[in-house]
């Protein structure tokens, strides 16, 4: 009987337990309604759980009252309590999952909470909500401490990216890394002076298909990037690409179309006409001229269509994508066409002991008539200067006329000046074409030696083949071309080979966790360039553009070849105790071919403590303090240490070029060296609804690579020296806030802000007055000057000459400039920056918008100075309407005032502006088509459509142009406007379909 009752009790308990179990199902999606694949769903305190399928669906048998935890890489974790409902649809927001494993330097995986330095991840979704032809532009305003300036050269142009301030006087570009492997981000066409004329070739990162990016992580500090050594002195941007996943093949198609219109150009006048017959200026009587400038610009259209296929078995997974980008710029005849093909294969063999990844990408791009920057070959100069009152349509429709003397058509224009031509002649007879074919291929193998030791082997090759042609017809202004025209052909072959081997150990010994890595790497780069330019030799026959048609005597042919190698050995160790205390250390030694007799050791050390583990339950979800210190170098350029005849550059004019620049005899050049200290805090509370990441840093970069004058008779024109100290210090803040989170409505907000201070602490004592010019711009009233006690980017120019009472000195009614050395006028770097992103969702409808701003700093406009000189600015018309310009309480003739103040050699002080601006950077409104609709179609799983906009309007802007646009992405000319294309406002849609 006892056994009977025991058996009966067991049956009752079993039945009761079974009755408490229930089957639930649901869908997990992102904030914009996209299903998330592979989300981990675990019952809290147990190992019971599941993952979502390709449609984001899950099904699970569980007890009522249990707590389910949802976690996914790149998204904040979320918990729900199982109640009486059978269906649970969960929305995860982008953010920090404290327990997630993240990818850091060299592709090494680490726990997010164990990091002793700042890193910020931006999901691929944030980069594709409102797509840009250059994917890196979509990062603007979304990461603290990242300054992005776009070249004013039209669609697909280069960008300049600076992390935590300008550290180097020669190069401040971060290292781009794709899936753990450094990539080539070269570009050509940066301007050496304001006359320009060079054509921006676009940068390497602009070739990447944004739909292939899974996430982008910014490693801003030296500690985060120390394992990359001298390649990463200016920080690292890690790009993780999408991979195939096991399961049924899934097809995704997206199509983005935006229209662009010129929105932020200069204010021009059309009420005062040509000064006199034949004059270039517009200081004449009142007229009723038509606005020919607005009619010149067309509506640009950018199409980005992308198709991806993903799927596979547990053993092999495949990801394939194709993307086509077609863009028509706002300047007629400017077009871009790009094709991206990517194939990635992932294999797991021998019960997971061997993992193999192979990837290949091919990019083919062609750009027609990308507008030139600066004063030469720029259609905007003639467009803006055109004398008011004349009929522009005549010169538009008849930009060329037949010449009986030449027996062919020649340019028809009102002026003969090198800085302006007929805009339509430039578009149709100063043609340029750029092509790029690029191959990126990589192969890696990861061998699991045992349950705690792995060996990873990786190899990569990146080859880009560029060709740029300029066909410049006869009768182009004589400074720019010979009588029969001009033909320019540039070929660039840029290649990199990279390989590394990393032995990684991950071991848990009681309460101690150990993550250790030991490895070595090899990087070899080669840049070959062939330059052909007929100028000075002329063409044999007019308007026939081929190498065979160039006169050989004095023809400018040049070939150059630059090779460099970098070998390295590195190691890192991370120790964690009780998931509370963490200690990191890295060391790396570089051997550079540019410095063949030396090797250089860099290191970092960091520690953190998770205070929330010690504090118990007190409403704080997570609190961590961290600190780190690191040194990292910046390599010198190839060949500079060899004071000898160089065999890497041969010119048809000068023959084998003689290197007359080198180190002081008997001295040794070293890489630049950055020493960086970082302190930070991570804080989460209210069930992770409020998050704060705060960082302070200070970086001193010494051994700056400078050129100083060499004494006569030394055999050198300049000496190369290591000297100087550039200091950057600043604060970065990221604040995340879930304002509202209900079943039907959510509102998530993210604020990032950063302030940086830059100071030139020291320069070489041989420099005159402790300063040197980055460039002198080719004009008499502007220079970017590096001076002890100043800051990188300082703008120098002419000021108004004033008397002791501050009154402007006049001579014949014209203001007088100061004499002698140029004076400090401002600095383009902002005092601080901020970006505020908002995501609001309501029953599948999502509204996202980003407001960002730059506060402080000064910018300068050569454009405005020349417009004033020519009398075509609205400012000059307003002054004439007012009877002159008020100076010292009296009216001065407007023409006398602006012809003295304006122009390339005028009073620069008058054209320096506050760079503060706040704008609505991005806006998207999207919704998912109902599930019932897509299911009825049978072949369609998901469908989403969004209305999108970019750069919609300025909330405030104190400059007469867009301060984000720069004349050149090189070291010089930051914050200077020289007839860049007007910034655009974009509207369009984004369609995403899943099959």
XYZ file of N, CA and C in Angstrom, residues 723-929:
621
model
N 60.838 65.855 -34.283
C 60.768 66.921 -33.282
C 59.306 67.215 -32.997
N 59.082 67.886 -31.895
C 57.740 68.388 -31.632
C 56.901 67.479 -30.758
N 55.845 68.087 -30.246
C 54.912 67.397 -29.356
C 53.536 68.008 -29.591
N 52.593 67.169 -30.053
C 51.209 67.603 -30.266
C 50.333 66.916 -29.228
N 49.590 67.702 -28.480
C 48.771 67.154 -27.389
C 47.286 67.273 -27.719
N 46.561 66.177 -27.522
C 45.105 66.172 -27.609
C 44.542 65.665 -26.289
N 43.575 66.355 -25.771
C 42.881 65.899 -24.570
C 41.400 66.172 -24.743
N 40.586 65.327 -24.146
C 39.159 65.535 -24.344
C 38.290 64.616 -23.533
N 37.006 64.823 -23.696
C 35.984 64.054 -22.987
C 34.976 63.550 -24.013
N 34.535 62.291 -23.848
C 33.505 61.699 -24.702
C 32.386 61.149 -23.826
N 31.161 61.332 -24.295
C 29.993 60.882 -23.537
C 29.030 60.194 -24.487
N 28.530 59.038 -24.055
C 27.395 58.427 -24.756
C 26.316 58.131 -23.726
N 25.109 58.620 -23.991
C 23.974 58.427 -23.095
C 22.853 57.748 -23.861
N 22.427 56.576 -23.384
C 21.306 55.863 -23.987
C 20.125 55.853 -23.037
N 18.938 56.071 -23.591
C 17.758 56.183 -22.737
C 16.555 55.562 -23.428
N 15.909 54.597 -22.744
C 14.631 54.054 -23.201
C 13.530 54.863 -22.529
N 13.020 55.858 -23.236
C 12.034 56.743 -22.628
C 10.702 56.044 -22.397
N 10.288 55.254 -23.397
C 9.017 54.547 -23.306
C 9.215 53.140 -23.848
N 8.655 52.130 -23.172
C 8.748 50.755 -23.654
C 7.468 50.029 -23.271
N 6.505 49.971 -24.219
C 5.262 49.232 -24.011
C 5.106 48.224 -25.135
N 4.034 47.466 -25.083
C 3.815 46.457 -26.127
C 3.644 47.087 -27.494
N 3.032 48.261 -27.568
C 2.721 48.867 -28.858
C 3.584 50.071 -29.209
N 4.233 50.656 -28.208
C 4.962 51.898 -28.476
C 6.278 51.898 -27.715
N 7.329 52.372 -28.394
C 8.623 52.541 -27.727
C 9.296 53.790 -28.264
N 10.110 54.382 -27.410
C 10.882 55.559 -27.778
C 12.260 55.422 -27.158
N 13.261 55.242 -28.024
C 14.646 55.105 -27.582
C 15.448 56.296 -28.067
N 16.312 56.790 -27.193
C 17.106 57.968 -27.511
C 18.572 57.690 -27.213
N 19.448 58.199 -28.074
C 20.876 58.084 -27.835
C 21.561 59.423 -28.083
N 22.386 59.825 -27.141
C 23.103 61.089 -27.268
C 24.591 60.812 -27.155
N 25.359 61.219 -28.154
C 26.805 61.156 -28.037
C 27.369 62.563 -28.178
N 28.378 62.849 -27.393
C 28.988 64.181 -27.401
C 30.474 64.031 -27.125
N 31.264 64.956 -27.646
C 32.711 64.900 -27.463
C 33.293 66.295 -27.555
N 34.309 66.545 -26.748
C 35.069 67.795 -26.791
C 36.543 67.438 -26.842
N 37.289 68.102 -27.724
C 38.716 67.841 -27.872
C 39.479 69.157 -27.888
N 40.609 69.167 -27.192
C 41.498 70.321 -27.209
C 42.837 69.896 -27.790
N 43.297 70.642 -28.780
C 44.548 70.333 -29.451
C 45.535 71.475 -29.212
N 46.778 71.112 -28.881
C 47.797 72.141 -28.656
C 49.142 71.658 -29.177
N 49.833 72.543 -29.898
C 51.197 72.269 -30.338
C 52.118 72.652 -29.181
N 52.610 71.653 -28.465
C 53.421 71.912 -27.283
C 54.834 72.341 -27.665
N 55.372 71.691 -28.708
C 56.773 71.937 -29.041
C 57.015 71.632 -30.508
N 57.909 72.391 -31.134
C 58.381 72.130 -32.485
C 59.911 72.170 -32.494
N 60.500 71.992 -33.649
C 61.964 71.953 -33.725
C 62.547 73.353 -33.544
N 63.631 73.474 -32.769
C 64.199 74.814 -32.536
C 64.742 75.489 -33.781
N 65.002 74.711 -34.843
C 65.531 75.311 -36.073
C 64.471 76.045 -36.872
N 63.207 75.841 -36.534
C 62.137 76.505 -37.280
C 62.082 77.977 -36.905
N 61.947 78.839 -37.909
C 61.859 80.272 -37.658
C 60.625 80.580 -36.826
N 60.819 81.286 -35.718
C 59.717 81.684 -34.837
C 58.911 80.501 -34.317
N 59.509 79.313 -34.373
C 58.793 78.139 -33.878
C 57.556 77.830 -34.671
N 57.569 78.037 -36.004
C 56.387 77.784 -36.809
C 56.799 77.316 -38.204
N 55.847 76.658 -38.869
C 56.043 76.360 -40.280
C 54.680 76.302 -40.958
N 54.691 76.432 -42.279
C 53.477 76.508 -43.062
C 53.147 75.112 -43.584
N 51.938 74.629 -43.311
C 51.479 73.408 -43.978
C 51.278 73.704 -45.456
N 50.690 74.836 -45.771
C 50.564 75.289 -47.157
C 50.429 76.795 -47.142
N 50.760 77.433 -48.263
C 50.550 78.870 -48.357
C 49.467 79.202 -49.370
N 48.780 78.162 -49.838
C 47.555 78.319 -50.603
C 47.708 78.930 -51.977
N 48.887 79.452 -52.321
C 49.040 80.104 -53.608
C 48.445 81.501 -53.638
N 48.117 82.048 -52.476
C 47.603 83.421 -52.398
C 48.398 84.153 -51.325
N 48.156 85.461 -51.221
C 48.961 86.281 -50.330
C 48.330 86.506 -48.962
N 47.122 86.034 -48.750
C 46.438 86.415 -47.519
C 45.869 85.225 -46.750
N 46.385 84.046 -46.975
C 45.925 82.891 -46.209
C 47.035 81.866 -46.094
N 47.136 81.230 -44.960
C 48.026 80.088 -44.769
C 47.530 79.294 -43.575
N 47.759 77.991 -43.621
C 47.557 77.147 -42.449
C 48.918 77.013 -41.776
N 49.018 77.497 -40.554
C 50.305 77.612 -39.876
C 50.329 76.720 -38.640
N 51.429 75.981 -38.485
C 51.675 75.207 -37.276
C 52.669 75.989 -36.435
N 52.270 76.360 -35.247
C 53.109 77.226 -34.397
C 53.055 76.720 -32.969
N 54.218 76.772 -32.302
C 54.274 76.402 -30.892
C 53.284 77.241 -30.088
N 52.456 76.561 -29.314
C 51.411 77.233 -28.554
C 50.090 77.317 -29.287
N 50.092 77.020 -30.589
C 48.860 77.051 -31.372
C 48.201 75.686 -31.429
N 47.335 75.499 -32.414
C 46.618 74.242 -32.597
C 46.677 73.829 -34.056
N 46.532 72.547 -34.285
C 46.524 72.031 -35.653
C 45.357 72.650 -36.417
N 45.642 73.151 -37.633
C 44.604 73.733 -38.476
C 44.461 75.233 -38.362
N 45.313 75.889 -37.543
C 45.177 77.329 -37.350
C 45.184 78.078 -38.682
N 44.202 78.971 -38.837
C 44.065 79.781 -40.044
C 44.714 81.138 -39.800
N 45.651 81.498 -40.685
C 46.323 82.788 -40.604
C 46.000 83.608 -41.851
N 45.927 84.929 -41.663
C 45.631 85.785 -42.802
C 45.836 87.239 -42.467
N 45.282 88.099 -43.327
C 45.386 89.542 -43.150
C 44.186 90.055 -42.347
N 44.472 90.973 -41.449
C 43.420 91.639 -40.698
C 43.258 93.079 -41.189
N 42.196 93.727 -40.757
C 42.032 95.158 -41.008
C 43.093 95.922 -40.208
N 43.757 96.833 -40.860
C 44.652 97.734 -40.131
C 43.794 98.725 -39.348
N 44.127 98.918 -38.082
C 43.313 99.781 -37.211
C 44.211 100.766 -36.460
N 43.598 101.866 -36.056
C 44.334 102.829 -35.246
C 44.236 102.435 -33.783
N 44.762 103.281 -32.912
C 44.797 102.960 -31.478
C 43.414 102.823 -30.878
N 42.416 103.428 -31.514
C 41.045 103.346 -31.003
C 40.247 102.200 -31.621
N 40.910 101.420 -32.465
C 40.223 100.293 -33.081
C 39.519 100.629 -34.363
N 39.679 101.845 -34.872
C 39.039 102.239 -36.127
C 39.817 101.675 -37.316
N 39.095 101.228 -38.340
C 39.714 100.691 -39.552
C 40.358 101.825 -40.334
N 41.612 101.612 -40.727
C 42.321 102.635 -41.498
C 41.891 102.586 -42.955
N 41.630 103.758 -43.525
C 41.184 103.862 -44.907
C 42.218 104.631 -45.732
N 42.306 104.285 -47.007
C 43.156 105.003 -47.952
C 42.350 105.211 -49.219
N 41.920 106.438 -49.446
C 41.079 106.717 -50.603
C 39.746 106.010 -50.519
N 39.247 105.822 -49.319
C 37.975 105.140 -49.125
C 38.077 103.633 -49.071
N 39.265 103.082 -49.239
C 39.429 101.624 -49.220
C 40.077 101.191 -47.913
N 39.550 100.154 -47.254
C 40.172 99.647 -46.021
C 41.580 99.156 -46.300
N 42.450 99.305 -45.314
C 43.836 98.889 -45.450
C 44.100 97.614 -44.643
N 44.883 96.694 -45.205
C 45.228 95.482 -44.460
C 46.449 95.719 -43.583
N 46.616 94.849 -42.611
C 47.840 94.877 -41.824
C 49.018 94.480 -42.697
N 50.197 94.952 -42.340
C 51.400 94.623 -43.076
C 52.243 93.643 -42.275
N 53.214 93.063 -42.938
C 54.098 92.130 -42.252
C 53.541 90.723 -42.250
N 53.875 89.988 -41.205
C 53.500 88.577 -41.134
C 51.994 88.412 -41.009
N 51.500 87.285 -41.528
C 50.083 86.957 -41.380
C 49.753 86.726 -39.907
N 48.497 86.976 -39.551
C 48.087 86.885 -38.154
C 47.036 85.782 -37.976
N 46.935 85.310 -36.735
C 45.985 84.240 -36.410
C 44.555 84.753 -36.537
N 43.702 83.932 -37.191
C 42.301 84.311 -37.401
C 41.314 83.313 -36.791
N 41.716 82.053 -36.653
C 40.784 81.073 -36.106
C 41.263 79.666 -36.351
N 40.456 78.711 -35.901
C 40.775 77.292 -36.058
C 39.495 76.546 -36.390
N 39.525 75.655 -37.402
C 38.281 75.013 -37.847
C 37.781 73.895 -36.941
N 38.593 73.409 -36.022
C 38.171 72.287 -35.195
C 37.114 72.727 -34.185
N 36.027 71.980 -34.036
C 34.951 72.384 -33.129
C 35.376 72.292 -31.667
N 34.772 73.126 -30.836
C 34.986 73.025 -29.391
C 34.378 71.730 -28.861
N 33.192 71.412 -29.348
C 32.601 70.111 -29.048
C 31.564 69.768 -30.097
N 31.223 68.475 -30.166
C 30.246 67.976 -31.128
C 29.214 67.143 -30.378
N 28.036 67.012 -30.973
C 26.992 66.194 -30.357
C 26.076 65.639 -31.439
N 25.564 64.454 -31.187
C 24.579 63.835 -32.072
C 23.467 63.227 -31.241
N 22.218 63.544 -31.586
C 21.054 63.056 -30.849
C 20.209 62.201 -31.785
N 20.159 60.898 -31.536
C 19.368 59.985 -32.371
C 18.126 59.551 -31.616
N 17.023 59.422 -32.336
C 15.743 59.027 -31.755
C 15.117 57.935 -32.608
N 14.559 56.921 -31.958
C 13.818 55.859 -32.634
C 12.480 55.686 -31.935
N 11.397 55.929 -32.671
C 10.050 55.773 -32.133
C 9.326 54.711 -32.952
N 8.723 53.736 -32.290
C 7.990 52.683 -32.991
C 6.575 52.608 -32.443
N 5.637 52.354 -33.354
C 4.243 52.172 -32.970
C 3.609 51.161 -33.916
N 3.393 49.958 -33.399
C 2.726 48.896 -34.159
C 3.332 48.707 -35.550
N 4.630 48.556 -35.592
C 5.300 48.276 -36.862
C 5.706 49.488 -37.659
N 5.288 50.678 -37.226
C 5.702 51.915 -37.881
C 6.856 52.508 -37.078
N 7.937 52.852 -37.761
C 9.133 53.344 -37.080
C 9.534 54.708 -37.632
N 9.760 55.642 -36.721
C 10.267 56.955 -37.068
C 11.647 57.104 -36.448
N 12.636 57.402 -37.284
C 13.998 57.638 -36.809
C 14.468 59.001 -37.297
N 15.127 59.732 -36.424
C 15.741 60.974 -36.870
C 16.993 61.257 -36.060
N 17.951 61.891 -36.722
C 19.241 62.220 -36.129
C 19.483 63.709 -36.276
N 19.717 64.365 -35.146
C 20.105 65.770 -35.121
C 21.541 65.824 -34.625
N 22.413 66.469 -35.375
C 23.787 66.586 -34.907
C 24.275 68.004 -35.082
N 25.299 68.329 -34.317
C 25.810 69.693 -34.353
C 27.278 69.771 -34.031
N 27.908 70.806 -34.580
C 29.282 71.157 -34.231
C 29.246 72.561 -33.648
N 29.902 72.719 -32.519
C 29.801 73.967 -31.784
C 31.195 74.571 -31.631
N 31.330 75.806 -32.116
C 32.608 76.481 -32.043
C 33.485 76.185 -33.231
N 34.653 76.810 -33.251
C 35.554 76.702 -34.382
C 35.234 77.755 -35.425
N 36.189 77.993 -36.316
C 36.028 78.989 -37.367
C 36.385 78.386 -38.723
N 35.707 78.845 -39.748
C 35.983 78.428 -41.123
C 36.162 79.674 -41.984
N 36.785 79.484 -43.138
C 37.090 80.613 -44.015
C 36.619 80.313 -45.428
N 36.211 81.345 -46.153
C 35.696 81.161 -47.507
C 36.437 82.043 -48.506
N 37.256 81.413 -49.344
C 37.838 82.107 -50.498
C 36.737 82.380 -51.527
N 35.734 81.518 -51.553
C 34.602 81.723 -52.466
C 33.956 83.082 -52.217
N 33.599 83.357 -50.971
C 32.925 84.609 -50.651
C 33.819 85.813 -50.946
N 35.120 85.677 -50.704
C 36.036 86.787 -50.972
C 36.064 87.133 -52.452
N 36.083 86.142 -53.323
C 36.103 86.395 -54.765
C 34.751 86.883 -55.263
N 33.661 86.365 -54.707
C 32.336 86.845 -55.112
C 32.182 88.327 -54.793
N 32.717 88.738 -53.647
C 32.670 90.160 -53.305
C 33.498 90.985 -54.277
N 34.704 90.513 -54.591
C 35.577 91.257 -55.502
C 34.916 91.445 -56.863
N 34.236 90.412 -57.353
C 33.589 90.492 -58.670
C 32.250 91.215 -58.618
N 31.780 91.553 -57.420
C 30.527 92.286 -57.293
C 29.300 91.451 -57.559
N 29.365 90.123 -57.354
C 28.218 89.258 -57.657
C 27.582 88.676 -56.396
N 28.096 88.999 -55.225
C 27.481 88.504 -53.990
C 26.272 89.360 -53.638
N 25.310 88.752 -52.973
C 24.148 89.507 -52.515
C 24.581 90.575 -51.509
N 25.628 90.285 -50.780
C 26.178 91.236 -49.813
C 26.588 92.535 -50.495
N 27.225 92.396 -51.676
C 27.664 93.598 -52.390
C 26.478 94.394 -52.920
N 25.406 93.702 -53.308
C 24.205 94.412 -53.780
C 23.517 95.134 -52.623
N 23.432 94.470 -51.465
C 22.816 95.108 -50.295
C 23.586 96.367 -49.904
N 24.915 96.306 -50.021
C 25.717 97.489 -49.681
C 25.435 98.636 -50.655
N 25.267 98.321 -51.924
C 24.946 99.365 -52.897
C 23.560 99.941 -52.629
N 22.625 99.058 -52.270
C 21.277 99.547 -51.942
C 21.308 100.488 -50.739
N 22.236 100.200 -49.808
C 22.315 101.009 -48.583
C 23.167 102.251 -48.749
N 23.701 102.462 -49.950
C 24.532 103.622 -50.182
C 25.975 103.454 -49.774
N 26.384 102.208 -49.526
C 27.773 101.947 -49.166
C 27.883 101.082 -47.934
N 29.119 100.845 -47.512
C 29.398 100.031 -46.328
C 29.777 100.963 -45.197
N 29.177 100.772 -44.054
C 29.467 101.628 -42.915
C 30.792 101.227 -42.282
N 31.733 102.130 -42.247
C 33.039 101.930 -41.637
C 33.335 103.130 -40.745
N 33.619 102.857 -39.486
C 33.931 103.921 -38.513
C 32.816 104.963 -38.451
N 31.573 104.507 -38.662
C 30.438 105.413 -38.552
C 30.110 106.184 -39.803
N 30.874 105.980 -40.888
C 30.596 106.677 -42.149
C 30.450 105.646 -43.266
N 29.820 106.059 -44.364
C 29.600 105.178 -45.493
C 30.789 105.228 -46.454
N 31.262 104.022 -46.828
C 32.349 103.870 -47.790
C 31.776 103.241 -49.050
N 32.197 103.720 -50.205
C 31.702 103.195 -51.476
C 31.822 101.668 -51.514
N 30.747 101.004 -51.897
C 30.713 99.538 -51.851
C 31.768 98.915 -52.754
N 31.941 99.458 -53.977
C 32.931 98.889 -54.889
C 34.338 99.050 -54.339
N 34.649 100.246 -53.805
C 35.977 100.470 -53.244
C 36.233 99.546 -52.058
N 35.196 99.373 -51.259
C 35.344 98.530 -50.061
C 35.590 97.068 -50.438
N 34.734 96.503 -51.282
C 34.802 95.070 -51.536
C 35.929 94.674 -52.492
N 36.342 95.582 -53.372
C 37.492 95.231 -54.202
C 38.784 95.281 -53.392
N 38.797 96.046 -52.295
C 39.968 96.072 -51.411
C 39.945 94.903 -50.436
N 38.778 94.599 -49.931
C 38.652 93.544 -48.909
C 38.642 92.165 -49.548
N 37.986 92.007 -50.702
C 37.781 90.697 -51.310
C 38.960 90.219 -52.124
N 38.738 89.139 -52.859
C 39.785 88.575 -53.710
C 40.715 87.646 -52.951
N 41.654 87.062 -53.713
C 42.582 86.110 -53.123
C 43.622 86.779 -52.236
N 43.855 88.056 -52.442
C 44.881 88.756 -51.678
C 44.282 89.862 -50.823
N 43.028 89.711 -50.457
C 42.343 90.747 -49.699
C 42.551 90.619 -48.201
N 41.570 91.092 -47.466
C 41.630 91.091 -45.997
C 40.879 89.858 -45.510
N 41.617 88.833 -45.181
C 41.045 87.524 -44.865
C 40.113 87.574 -43.653
N 40.406 88.460 -42.729
C 39.599 88.554 -41.508
C 38.119 88.678 -41.824
N 37.811 89.335 -42.935
C 36.419 89.581 -43.300
C 35.687 88.318 -43.721
N 36.427 87.219 -43.959
C 35.813 86.008 -44.512
C 36.024 84.794 -43.615
N 36.164 85.063 -42.333
C 36.235 84.006 -41.333
C 34.916 83.999 -40.569
N 34.316 82.806 -40.425
C 32.974 82.687 -39.871
C 32.947 81.666 -38.742
N 32.009 81.876 -37.846
C 31.747 80.893 -36.788
C 31.229 79.618 -37.440
N 31.851 78.475 -37.124
C 31.477 77.205 -37.755
C 30.342 76.482 -37.041
N 29.774 77.081 -36.001
C 28.685 76.426 -35.275
C 27.527 76.126 -36.212
N 27.066 74.892 -36.191
C 25.877 74.539 -36.971
C 25.187 73.341 -36.348
N 23.862 73.333 -36.426
C 23.025 72.224 -35.973
C 22.078 71.898 -37.113
N 21.930 70.621 -37.424
C 21.098 70.255 -38.564
C 20.315 68.984 -38.286
N 19.238 68.813 -39.048
C 18.540 67.538 -39.097
C 19.277 66.686 -40.114
N 20.122 65.792 -39.623
C 21.028 65.039 -40.491
C 20.290 63.934 -41.245
N 19.466 63.154 -40.527
C 18.781 62.020 -41.156
C 17.354 61.925 -40.638
N 16.474 61.435 -41.504
C 15.083 61.190 -41.131
C 14.577 60.003 -41.931
N 13.943 59.064 -41.245
C 13.312 57.942 -41.951
C 12.002 57.586 -41.267
N 11.005 57.291 -42.068
C 9.706 56.841 -41.595
C 9.377 55.562 -42.336
N 9.372 54.438 -41.609
C 9.199 53.150 -42.266
C 8.111 52.318 -41.627
N 7.578 51.407 -42.422
C 6.565 50.496 -41.890
C 6.665 49.158 -42.599
N 6.273 48.117 -41.879
C 6.251 46.771 -42.428
C 4.886 46.477 -43.026
N 4.895 45.839 -44.185
C 3.624 45.375 -44.726
C 3.086 44.279 -43.821
